[in-house]
Steps between C-alpha positions, in 0.01 A plus 500: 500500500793727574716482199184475288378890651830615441531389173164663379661811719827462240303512227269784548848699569627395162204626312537836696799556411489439140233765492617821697721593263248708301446688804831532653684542180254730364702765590773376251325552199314823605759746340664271201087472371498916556819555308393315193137609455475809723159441658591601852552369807141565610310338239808167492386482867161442423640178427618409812152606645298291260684193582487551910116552451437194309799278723255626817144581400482167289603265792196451650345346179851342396479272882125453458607321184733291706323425803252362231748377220816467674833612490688310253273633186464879592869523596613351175257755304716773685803414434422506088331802590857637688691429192249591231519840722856602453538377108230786492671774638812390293344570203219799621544812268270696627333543853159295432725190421733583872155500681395204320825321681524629830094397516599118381808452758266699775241206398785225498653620848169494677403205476861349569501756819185396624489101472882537651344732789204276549729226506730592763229620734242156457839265560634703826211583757777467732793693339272755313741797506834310400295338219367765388822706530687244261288491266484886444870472560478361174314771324719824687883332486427279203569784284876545637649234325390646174534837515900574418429255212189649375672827492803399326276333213325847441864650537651260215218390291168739584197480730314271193733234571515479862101475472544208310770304629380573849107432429475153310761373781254674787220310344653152418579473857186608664287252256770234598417569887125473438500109438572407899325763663144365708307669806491303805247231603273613808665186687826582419511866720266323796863333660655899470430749775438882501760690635459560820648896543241596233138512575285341168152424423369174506264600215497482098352776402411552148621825268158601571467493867841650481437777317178578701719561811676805610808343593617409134450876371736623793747265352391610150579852608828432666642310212436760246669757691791302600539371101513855369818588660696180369358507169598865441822387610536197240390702222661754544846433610674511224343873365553583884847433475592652211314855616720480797793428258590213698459236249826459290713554777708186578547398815749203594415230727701226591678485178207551299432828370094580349357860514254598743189416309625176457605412851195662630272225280681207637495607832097598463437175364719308765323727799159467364519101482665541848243666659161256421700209660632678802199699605288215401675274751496809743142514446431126617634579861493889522145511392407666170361823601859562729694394198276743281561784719918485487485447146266758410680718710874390377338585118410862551786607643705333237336654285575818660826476503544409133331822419784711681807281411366358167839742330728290634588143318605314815183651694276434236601120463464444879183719543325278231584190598372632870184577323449172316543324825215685679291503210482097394400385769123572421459245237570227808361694829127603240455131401582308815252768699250394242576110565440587857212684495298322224598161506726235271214374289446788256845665585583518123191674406476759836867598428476559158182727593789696730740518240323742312601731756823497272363602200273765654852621631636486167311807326708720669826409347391676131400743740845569679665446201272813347494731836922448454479639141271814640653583809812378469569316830449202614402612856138547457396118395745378749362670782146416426682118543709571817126652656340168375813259660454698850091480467498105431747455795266665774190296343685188529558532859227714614173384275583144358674343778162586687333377210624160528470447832125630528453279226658135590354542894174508342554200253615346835181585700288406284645148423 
């Protein structure tokens, strides 16, 4: 029973991270795309928003499909769907056809995000956070290994072909992954106990009776404020960077000398990964609203600080790397708070309802990218994200932490 868990826990990392390169390397193409056709860095970013929106708003009909279906099918379909994605881009002369791809890999990443989530969280009632955490691990660090060779493609031979070298592999492997993975048997998680640091219902409830309760909209609102920060951040690092004429400049580090933008993606993707497994495993003794509240906090005043020592390359590196590590964590703490609160039966479908949060967060990064272009600065957008970090700290510890206990006594009183 063990290794089998595990093993459906390995896979659903592999899938993840053969898809988060389109968002974590996004940032790679953003300029090479604006140099050739000149469309602007607003409109290319519409890109980016189109394919968060359809990787979160489609989930909930992506697991329904696999609670019904399951996984091995719908997983497979997003993998082609991955690959077909980036061949697109590769050859997308004009904006309609850039959409067109970033909606296809959003579709493709979805549903391998969500069956991996779902996944993790029915297998480990007892280990909820740490599962979790690994498998968005997978999605947030994934990424590292492939960005310093992603960049040198477009460097040598063009962002085309590093869309299509990088895609049909992304996709072969994810469709390879498919074939083994299952959902676990109702008598297979009866011999596994809850945690017992973490408080969790001993109902199922249904997306329905989910969504007609006030707890999950709390958690809706919390997770769209706490995304916008770190998406701002990944899609705009690289523009950032180069604003604060930081980017080029190498910096040598233990022999090996990249510039600044270069060292700061590795680093991001490294921290990011991190993060979801260390606050996730945090989570399952700390509690999760405690372990929302220090990370919340730790994010906003990273952010903070990047603002006033973005200028210098060393700074910059470390201060967004600091920022990745507090802002990760959500995509283990959000789900695991969801397995808790709503049960292990429809955990696939109730997360992917919370995941949304992500794209709703999303339509601000078009927005930041278009308030930098008017104003100027980056300060406004980034301070509407430090006020959101701060808020979603003091309603973890002061409103949801409540919440839950309000809400489990009176499960337990009425059993």
């Amino acid at each position: 029973m063990q290794n089998r868990r595990w093993f459906q826990l390995a896979l659903g990392v592999l899938g993840m991270v053969m898809v988060a390169n389109y968002q974590y390397g996004w940032t790679l193409f953003v300029n090479p795309i604006n140099e050739k056709y000149r469309w602007g860095q607003a409109a290319i970013q519409v890109t980016f928003s189109l394919f968060v929106l359809t990787e979160t708003w489609l989930v909930p009909f992506e697991a329904y499909l696999v609670d019904r279906f399951g996984p091995r099918l719908i997983v497979a379909a997003g993998g082609i769907l991955v690959g077909l994605a980036w061949v697109v881009n590769a050859f997308a002369q004009d904006l309609k056809l850039l959409y067109l791809g970033g909606i296809l890999s959003g579709i493709g990443a979805g549903i391998v995000y969500g069956t991996a989530m779902g996944t993790a969280l029915k297998w480990f009632p007892d280990r909820r956070g740490l599962a979790a955490g690994l498998t968005a691990a997978g999605f947030g660090a994934g990424s590292a290994l492939t960005v310093i060779p992603i960049s040198l493609v477009i460097e040598r031979y063009g962002y085309e072909a590093a869309f299509i070298y990088f895609g049909l592999f992304q996709g072969l492997i994810v469709v390879l992954t498919a074939l083994f993975l299952r959902s676990p048997r109702p008598e297979e998680l009866s011999t596994i106990p809850p945690s017992p640091q973490v408080w969790q219902t001993r109902r199922n409830y249904t997306p329905f009776e989910m969504l007609r309760t006030g707890r999950f909209w709390l958690l809706y609102g919390m997770m769209t404020m706490m995304a916008t920060g770190g998406l701002l951040a990944t899609a705009q690092i690289a523009p950032l960077a180069r604003d604060y004429r930081v980017a080029d400049i190498p910096l040598p580090v233990l022999g090996v000398t990249l510039t600044a933008l270069q060292w700061a993606l590795s680093l991001d993707r490294v921290m990011n990964g991190v993060t979801r497994v260390f606050f996730g495993w945090v989570s399952d003794h700390l509690g999760r609203e405690n372990t929302m509240f220090i990370a919340f906090t730790l994010e906003g005043i990273a952010i903070s600080l990047l603002l006033a020592f973005a200028h210098n390359p060393v700074l910059f590196v470390l201060l967004t790397g600091l920022t990745f590590f507090a802002w990760g964590e959500i995509y283990s703490l959000f789900p695991a708070t969801v397995g808790d609160l709503f049960g292990w039966k429809y955990a696939t479908t109730n997360y992917g309802l919370l995941y949304t949060a992500k794209g709703t967060a999303s339509l601000l990064v078009p927005i930041g990218s278009l308030v930098r272009e008017l104003t100027g600065s980056w300060e406004p957008i980034f301070m509407l994200a430090i006020i959101f970090d701060f808020t979603a700290a003091l309603l973890a510890m002061l409103v949801l932490k409540r919440v839950r206990r309000r809400v489990l006594k009176l499960e337990v009183a009425e059993a």
